[in-house]
Amino acid sequence: MPLVSMRQLLDEAATGGYGVGAFNVNNMEQIQGIMEAARDTASPVIVQASRGARAYAGDRFLYHLMVAAAEEYPEIPVALHQDHGNSPETCISAIELGFTSVMMDGSLLEDGKTVAGYDHNVAVTREVVDYAHARGVTVEGELGTLGGIEDGVGSGEVHLTDPDQAVEFVQRTGIDALAVAIGTSHGAYKFPRRPDGQILAMRLIEEIHRRLPTTHLVMHGSSSVPARLTERINAAGGRLRPAFGVPVEESQLGIRHGVRKVNVDTDGRLAITAAAREALAADPSDFDPRRFTRAGRDGMRDVVAERMRQFGQAGHAGDYAPRSLHAMRRAYDRQAAAGAAA
Ligand SMILES: [Zn+2]
């Protein structure tokens, strides 16, 4: 199966009433772990790469690993998404490379740190939507800012998404998916205590979904940071402070109210680190790197498969045939023509 547009995956998820995990990758083992989990659970999946991932692996390596994944797993619909594009140039280069979806994060300036003004956000996001939709590629925008910093992205400030502004933002930009800031953070140290309704503004998701029923909502920073993984890391020589992530039940609540894409990065990192540390500690005389890279890959597979079942995407890989990016482009053209006529 060729790489599929993220819009199609999310449209199908909305019809089926489930969420789709978007898992971050930097190397071959992470991609393989995700694809094995997708096969084991018969799940459609979003694989995403940050700017840091593209710099680490190299654009051509990353793209061709994904092409290999699509060839090896023809029964799995898989979208390749640019996570946190910091400028139209980053998004355009991803599209030229072959990504089927991009995030234009105009909530921050190009440095990925300074909070941007609303008009800047609208302008850069609209520019990316025009370029992407002309090629059948999906666009995710962000309104409001998350806490925390990951891969150098983040202002450290939290600005929750305003529902009125969200409606106007979607109308002015034409995005397919909207990342909402509801109090989640990037990274492992999301909350000082287990989060509840006081910390996570779930009512905001309900309100935004009511006002924008056809816009797919995205939850960033949604790793659950399982204690069993941090404990395994520390037992094998690591030194992580106690940390609280987003409980899976909160993500499931979001999915019931219009969240279709759930971003998970930290849980994969923790699973790989736990498994690799244990493998290295188990036999200090061994120096075959496959011992710990294979363990890491299996760890990634297990945590991703668990999330796929929890988000509800499991079992849905065979529900639909992929639409080409060309067909997606024609659909956007028709939508624009209908909008102009109205
Ligand atoms: Zn994010």
CSV table of C-alpha atoms and ligand atoms in Angstrom, one decimal:
chain,number,residue,atom,x,y,z
A,1,MET,CA,0.0,0.0,0.0
A,2,PRO,CA,1.4,3.4,-0.8
A,3,LEU,CA,1.7,6.0,2.0
A,4,VAL,CA,-1.8,7.3,2.6
A,5,SER,CA,-3.0,10.9,3.3
A,6,MET,CA,-3.6,11.5,7.0
A,7,ARG,CA,-6.9,13.2,6.2
A,8,GLN,CA,-8.3,9.9,4.9
A,9,LEU,CA,-7.1,8.0,8.1
A,10,LEU,CA,-8.8,10.6,10.3
A,11,ASP,CA,-12.0,10.8,8.2
A,12,GLU,CA,-12.3,7.0,8.6
A,13,ALA,CA,-11.6,7.3,12.3
A,14,ALA,CA,-14.3,9.8,12.7
A,15,THR,CA,-16.8,7.5,10.9
A,16,GLY,CA,-15.7,4.6,13.1
A,17,GLY,CA,-15.6,6.7,16.3
A,18,TYR,CA,-12.0,5.8,17.2
A,19,GLY,CA,-8.7,7.6,17.6
A,20,VAL,CA,-5.4,7.0,15.7
A,21,GLY,CA,-2.1,7.1,17.5
A,22,ALA,CA,0.7,9.2,15.9
A,23,PHE,CA,4.0,7.7,17.0
A,24,ASN,CA,7.4,9.5,16.6
A,25,VAL,CA,10.3,7.8,14.8
A,26,ASN,CA,14.0,8.5,14.4
A,27,ASN,CA,15.4,5.2,13.1
A,28,MET,CA,14.7,1.8,11.5
A,29,GLU,CA,13.9,0.0,14.8
A,30,GLN,CA,11.2,2.4,15.8
A,31,ILE,CA,9.6,2.2,12.4
A,32,GLN,CA,9.7,-1.6,12.5
A,33,GLY,CA,8.3,-1.7,16.0
A,34,ILE,CA,5.4,0.5,15.0
A,35,MET,CA,4.6,-1.5,11.9
A,36,GLU,CA,4.8,-4.8,13.8
A,37,ALA,CA,2.3,-3.5,16.3
A,38,ALA,CA,0.1,-2.3,13.4
A,39,ARG,CA,0.1,-5.8,11.9
A,40,ASP,CA,-0.4,-7.6,15.2
A,41,THR,CA,-3.4,-5.4,15.9
A,42,ALA,CA,-4.6,-4.7,12.3
A,43,SER,CA,-4.4,-1.0,12.9
A,44,PRO,CA,-4.1,2.0,10.5
A,45,VAL,CA,-1.3,4.2,11.8
A,46,ILE,CA,0.4,7.6,11.6
A,47,VAL,CA,4.1,7.7,11.8
A,48,GLN,CA,5.6,11.1,12.4
A,49,ALA,CA,9.0,12.7,12.3
A,50,SER,CA,10.1,15.9,14.0
A,51,ARG,CA,12.7,18.3,12.5
A,52,GLY,CA,15.1,16.7,15.0
A,53,ALA,CA,14.3,13.2,13.6
A,54,ARG,CA,14.8,14.4,10.0
A,55,ALA,CA,18.2,15.9,11.0
A,56,TYR,CA,19.2,12.7,12.9
A,57,ALA,CA,18.3,10.1,10.3
A,58,GLY,CA,18.7,12.3,7.2
A,59,ASP,CA,15.7,13.0,4.9
A,60,ARG,CA,16.5,10.3,2.3
A,61,PHE,CA,17.1,7.6,4.9
A,62,LEU,CA,13.9,8.4,6.8
A,63,TYR,CA,11.7,8.6,3.7
A,64,HIS,CA,13.0,5.4,2.2
A,65,LEU,CA,12.6,3.5,5.5
A,66,MET,CA,9.0,4.6,5.3
A,67,VAL,CA,8.6,3.4,1.7
A,68,ALA,CA,10.1,0.1,2.8
A,69,ALA,CA,7.6,-0.1,5.7
A,70,ALA,CA,4.7,0.6,3.3
A,71,GLU,CA,6.0,-2.2,0.9
A,72,GLU,CA,6.5,-4.7,3.7
A,73,TYR,CA,3.1,-4.1,5.3
A,74,PRO,CA,0.8,-3.6,2.3
A,75,GLU,CA,-2.3,-4.3,4.4
A,76,ILE,CA,-1.6,-1.4,6.7
A,77,PRO,CA,-2.8,2.2,5.8
A,78,VAL,CA,0.1,4.4,7.0
A,79,ALA,CA,0.5,8.1,6.8
A,80,LEU,CA,3.9,9.9,7.1
A,81,HIS,CA,3.5,13.2,9.0
A,82,GLN,CA,5.8,16.1,9.7
A,83,ASP,CA,5.5,16.8,13.4
A,84,HIS,CA,5.8,20.5,14.5
A,85,GLY,CA,6.9,22.1,11.2
A,86,ASN,CA,8.3,25.5,12.3
A,87,SER,CA,7.9,27.3,9.0
A,88,PRO,CA,6.3,26.9,5.6
A,89,GLU,CA,9.8,26.0,4.2
A,90,THR,CA,10.0,23.0,6.6
A,91,CYS,CA,6.5,21.8,5.6
A,92,ILE,CA,7.2,22.3,1.9
A,93,SER,CA,10.4,20.4,2.0
A,94,ALA,CA,8.6,17.5,3.8
A,95,ILE,CA,5.9,17.5,1.1
A,96,GLU,CA,8.6,17.5,-1.7
A,97,LEU,CA,10.2,14.6,0.1
A,98,GLY,CA,7.0,12.5,0.0
A,99,PHE,CA,5.3,13.1,3.4
A,100,THR,CA,1.5,12.8,3.1
A,101,SER,CA,0.8,15.1,6.0
A,102,VAL,CA,2.4,18.1,7.7
A,103,MET,CA,1.9,20.1,10.8
A,104,MET,CA,2.4,23.8,10.5
A,105,ASP,CA,2.9,24.9,14.1
A,106,GLY,CA,2.4,28.6,13.8
A,107,SER,CA,1.7,29.0,17.5
A,108,LEU,CA,5.4,29.6,17.8
A,109,LEU,CA,7.8,31.6,15.7
A,110,GLU,CA,10.3,29.9,13.5
A,111,ASP,CA,12.7,29.4,16.4
A,112,GLY,CA,10.2,27.0,17.9
A,113,LYS,CA,10.4,28.8,21.3
A,114,THR,CA,8.8,32.3,21.0
A,115,VAL,CA,5.0,32.4,21.2
A,116,ALA,CA,3.7,33.9,18.0
A,117,GLY,CA,0.8,36.2,17.4
A,118,TYR,CA,-2.5,35.0,16.0
A,119,ASP,CA,-2.1,36.8,12.7
A,120,HIS,CA,1.3,35.2,12.1
A,121,ASN,CA,-0.2,31.8,12.8
A,122,VAL,CA,-3.1,32.3,10.4
A,123,ALA,CA,-0.8,33.6,7.6
A,124,VAL,CA,1.8,30.8,7.7
A,125,THR,CA,-0.8,28.1,8.2
A,126,ARG,CA,-2.9,29.4,5.3
A,127,GLU,CA,0.2,29.4,3.1
A,128,VAL,CA,1.0,25.8,3.9
A,129,VAL,CA,-2.7,24.7,3.4
A,130,ASP,CA,-2.7,26.3,-0.1
A,131,TYR,CA,0.5,24.4,-1.1
A,132,ALA,CA,-0.4,21.1,0.6
A,133,HIS,CA,-4.0,20.8,-0.6
A,134,ALA,CA,-2.9,21.5,-4.2
A,135,ARG,CA,-1.0,18.2,-3.8
A,136,GLY,CA,-3.5,16.2,-1.8
A,137,VAL,CA,-1.5,16.5,1.4
A,138,THR,CA,-3.1,16.9,4.8
A,139,VAL,CA,-2.4,19.9,7.2
A,140,GLU,CA,-2.6,20.1,10.9
A,141,GLY,CA,-2.5,23.5,12.6
A,142,GLU,CA,-2.1,24.4,16.3
A,143,LEU,CA,-3.8,27.1,18.3
A,144,GLY,CA,-2.7,27.8,21.8
A,145,THR,CA,0.6,26.5,23.3
A,146,LEU,CA,1.5,23.4,25.2
A,147,GLY,CA,3.8,23.3,28.2
A,148,GLY,CA,7.1,21.4,28.2
A,149,ILE,CA,9.8,21.2,25.7
A,150,GLU,CA,10.6,18.3,23.4
A,151,ASP,CA,13.2,18.1,20.7
A,152,GLY,CA,13.9,21.8,21.3
A,153,VAL,CA,10.2,22.7,20.6
A,154,GLY,CA,8.2,24.6,23.2
A,155,SER,CA,7.9,28.0,24.8
A,156,GLY,CA,7.5,26.7,28.3
A,157,GLU,CA,4.3,28.8,28.5
A,158,VAL,CA,0.8,27.3,28.5
A,159,HIS,CA,-2.0,29.1,26.6
A,160,LEU,CA,-5.2,27.1,26.4
A,161,THR,CA,-7.1,27.1,23.1
A,162,ASP,CA,-9.9,29.6,22.9
A,163,PRO,CA,-13.0,28.0,21.3
A,164,ASP,CA,-14.2,31.2,19.5
A,165,GLN,CA,-10.8,31.8,18.1
A,166,ALA,CA,-10.6,28.1,17.0
A,167,VAL,CA,-13.7,28.5,14.9
A,168,GLU,CA,-12.3,31.5,13.2
A,169,PHE,CA,-8.8,29.9,12.8
A,170,VAL,CA,-10.2,26.9,11.0
A,171,GLN,CA,-12.4,29.0,8.7
A,172,ARG,CA,-9.5,31.3,7.8
A,173,THR,CA,-6.8,28.6,7.3
A,174,GLY,CA,-8.8,25.6,5.9
A,175,ILE,CA,-6.8,23.1,8.0
A,176,ASP,CA,-7.9,19.4,8.2
A,177,ALA,CA,-6.9,18.9,11.8
A,178,LEU,CA,-6.4,21.2,14.8
A,179,ALA,CA,-4.0,20.6,17.7
A,180,VAL,CA,-5.6,22.0,20.8
A,181,ALA,CA,-3.9,23.1,24.0
A,182,ILE,CA,-5.8,21.7,26.9
A,183,GLY,CA,-3.0,21.6,29.5
A,184,THR,CA,-0.9,18.7,28.2
A,185,SER,CA,2.9,19.1,28.0
A,186,HIS,CA,5.6,17.6,25.9
A,187,GLY,CA,8.2,15.3,27.5
A,188,ALA,CA,8.3,12.9,30.5
A,189,TYR,CA,7.6,15.4,33.3
A,190,LYS,CA,4.2,16.6,32.4
A,191,PHE,CA,2.5,17.0,35.8
A,192,PRO,CA,3.7,17.3,39.4
A,193,ARG,CA,0.8,15.0,40.4
A,194,ARG,CA,-1.6,12.7,38.7
A,195,PRO,CA,-3.7,15.0,36.4
A,196,ASP,CA,-7.4,15.3,36.8
A,197,GLY,CA,-10.2,17.6,35.5
A,198,GLN,CA,-8.5,20.5,37.3
A,199,ILE,CA,-5.3,20.2,35.2
A,200,LEU,CA,-6.6,18.9,31.9
A,201,ALA,CA,-9.3,21.1,30.3
A,202,MET,CA,-11.3,18.3,28.8
A,203,ARG,CA,-14.4,20.5,28.7
A,204,LEU,CA,-12.5,22.7,26.1
A,205,ILE,CA,-12.3,19.7,23.8
A,206,GLU,CA,-16.0,19.1,24.1
A,207,GLU,CA,-16.7,22.7,23.4
A,208,ILE,CA,-14.4,23.0,20.4
A,209,HIS,CA,-15.8,19.7,18.9
A,210,ARG,CA,-19.4,20.9,19.3
A,211,ARG,CA,-18.5,24.1,17.4
A,212,LEU,CA,-16.2,22.4,14.8
A,213,PRO,CA,-17.7,18.9,14.3
A,214,THR,CA,-15.9,18.2,11.1
A,215,THR,CA,-12.4,19.3,12.1
A,216,HIS,CA,-10.3,16.5,13.5
A,217,LEU,CA,-8.9,17.4,16.9
A,218,VAL,CA,-5.3,16.4,17.9
A,219,MET,CA,-4.0,15.9,21.4
A,220,HIS,CA,-0.2,16.5,21.7
A,221,GLY,CA,1.9,15.4,24.6
A,222,SER,CA,-0.4,12.4,25.3
A,223,SER,CA,2.1,9.8,26.5
A,224,SER,CA,0.9,8.2,29.8
A,225,VAL,CA,4.5,7.8,31.1
A,226,PRO,CA,3.7,4.4,32.8
A,227,ALA,CA,5.3,4.0,36.2
A,228,ARG,CA,6.3,0.4,35.3
A,229,LEU,CA,8.6,1.8,32.5
A,230,THR,CA,10.2,4.5,34.6
A,231,GLU,CA,10.7,1.9,37.4
A,232,ARG,CA,12.3,-0.6,35.0
A,233,ILE,CA,14.7,2.1,33.7
A,234,ASN,CA,15.7,3.0,37.2
A,235,ALA,CA,16.1,-0.6,38.3
A,236,ALA,CA,18.5,-1.1,35.4
A,237,GLY,CA,20.7,1.9,36.3
A,238,GLY,CA,18.6,4.8,35.1
A,239,ARG,CA,17.9,7.9,37.1
A,240,LEU,CA,14.4,9.3,36.2
A,241,ARG,CA,12.4,11.4,38.7
A,242,PRO,CA,8.9,10.3,39.4
A,243,ALA,CA,6.7,11.5,36.5
A,244,PHE,CA,3.0,11.7,35.6
A,245,GLY,CA,1.7,11.6,32.0
A,246,VAL,CA,-1.8,11.8,30.6
A,247,PRO,CA,-3.8,8.9,31.8
A,248,VAL,CA,-5.0,6.7,28.9
A,249,GLU,CA,-8.6,7.2,30.2
A,250,GLU,CA,-8.2,11.0,29.5
A,251,SER,CA,-7.1,10.3,25.9
A,252,GLN,CA,-10.1,7.9,25.6
A,253,LEU,CA,-12.4,10.7,26.9
A,254,GLY,CA,-10.9,13.0,24.3
A,255,ILE,CA,-11.5,10.5,21.6
A,256,ARG,CA,-15.2,10.3,22.6
A,257,HIS,CA,-15.4,14.1,22.0
A,258,GLY,CA,-13.7,14.5,18.6
A,259,VAL,CA,-10.0,13.8,19.1
A,260,ARG,CA,-8.9,11.6,16.2
A,261,LYS,CA,-5.1,11.9,16.4
A,262,VAL,CA,-3.3,11.2,19.7
A,263,ASN,CA,0.5,12.0,19.7
A,264,VAL,CA,2.7,9.6,21.6
A,265,ASP,CA,6.4,10.0,21.7
A,266,THR,CA,7.7,9.8,25.3
A,267,ASP,CA,6.1,6.3,25.9
A,268,GLY,CA,8.0,4.9,23.0
A,269,ARG,CA,11.3,6.4,24.2
A,270,LEU,CA,10.8,5.0,27.7
A,271,ALA,CA,9.9,1.6,26.4
A,272,ILE,CA,13.0,1.4,24.2
A,273,THR,CA,15.3,2.7,27.0
A,274,ALA,CA,13.9,0.3,29.5
A,275,ALA,CA,14.3,-2.7,27.2
A,276,ALA,CA,17.8,-1.7,26.0
A,277,ARG,CA,19.1,-1.0,29.5
A,278,GLU,CA,17.9,-4.4,30.7
A,279,ALA,CA,19.4,-6.1,27.7
A,280,LEU,CA,22.8,-4.5,28.3
A,281,ALA,CA,22.7,-5.2,32.0
A,282,ALA,CA,21.7,-8.8,31.5
A,283,ASP,CA,25.1,-9.8,29.9
A,284,PRO,CA,27.9,-7.2,30.4
A,285,SER,CA,30.3,-9.4,28.4
A,286,ASP,CA,28.1,-9.3,25.3
A,287,PHE,CA,28.9,-6.8,22.6
A,288,ASP,CA,26.5,-7.7,19.8
A,289,PRO,CA,24.5,-4.4,19.4
A,290,ARG,CA,21.6,-6.3,18.0
A,291,ARG,CA,20.9,-7.6,21.5
A,292,PHE,CA,19.8,-4.2,22.7
A,293,THR,CA,18.5,-2.7,19.5
A,294,ARG,CA,16.2,-5.8,19.1
A,295,ALA,CA,15.1,-5.5,22.7
A,296,GLY,CA,14.3,-1.8,22.1
A,297,ARG,CA,12.3,-2.6,19.0
A,298,ASP,CA,10.3,-5.2,20.8
A,299,GLY,CA,9.7,-2.7,23.6
A,300,MET,CA,8.4,-0.1,21.2
A,301,ARG,CA,6.2,-2.7,19.5
A,302,ASP,CA,4.6,-3.7,22.8
A,303,VAL,CA,3.8,-0.2,24.0
A,304,VAL,CA,2.5,0.9,20.6
A,305,ALA,CA,0.2,-2.2,20.3
A,306,GLU,CA,-1.2,-1.4,23.7
A,307,ARG,CA,-2.0,2.2,22.7
A,308,MET,CA,-3.5,1.0,19.4
A,309,ARG,CA,-6.0,-1.2,21.3
A,310,GLN,CA,-6.7,1.6,23.9
A,311,PHE,CA,-7.3,4.3,21.2
A,312,GLY,CA,-9.7,1.9,19.3
A,313,GLN,CA,-7.8,1.9,16.0
A,314,ALA,CA,-7.1,-1.9,16.3
A,315,GLY,CA,-9.0,-4.0,13.9
A,316,HIS,CA,-9.7,-1.2,11.4
A,317,ALA,CA,-6.8,-1.6,9.0
A,318,GLY,CA,-8.9,-3.4,6.4
A,319,ASP,CA,-11.9,-1.1,6.6
A,320,TYR,CA,-11.1,0.9,3.5
A,321,ALA,CA,-9.1,1.2,0.3
A,322,PRO,CA,-6.5,3.9,0.2
A,323,ARG,CA,-7.3,7.0,-1.8
A,324,SER,CA,-4.5,8.5,-3.9
A,325,LEU,CA,-3.1,12.0,-3.1
A,326,HIS,CA,-4.5,12.9,-6.6
A,327,ALA,CA,-8.0,11.9,-5.5
A,328,MET,CA,-7.5,13.9,-2.3
A,329,ARG,CA,-6.5,16.9,-4.3
A,330,ARG,CA,-9.6,16.7,-6.4
A,331,ALA,CA,-11.7,16.5,-3.3
A,332,TYR,CA,-10.1,19.7,-2.0
A,333,ASP,CA,-10.7,21.4,-5.3
A,334,ARG,CA,-14.4,20.5,-5.2
A,335,GLN,CA,-14.6,21.7,-1.6
A,336,ALA,CA,-13.0,25.0,-2.6
A,337,ALA,CA,-15.3,25.4,-5.6
A,338,ALA,CA,-18.3,24.7,-3.4
A,339,GLY,CA,-17.0,27.3,-0.8
A,340,ALA,CA,-16.6,29.9,-3.6
A,341,ALA,CA,-20.1,29.3,-4.9
A,342,ALA,CA,-21.7,29.5,-1.5
B,1,ZN,ZN,3.6,18.1,19.9
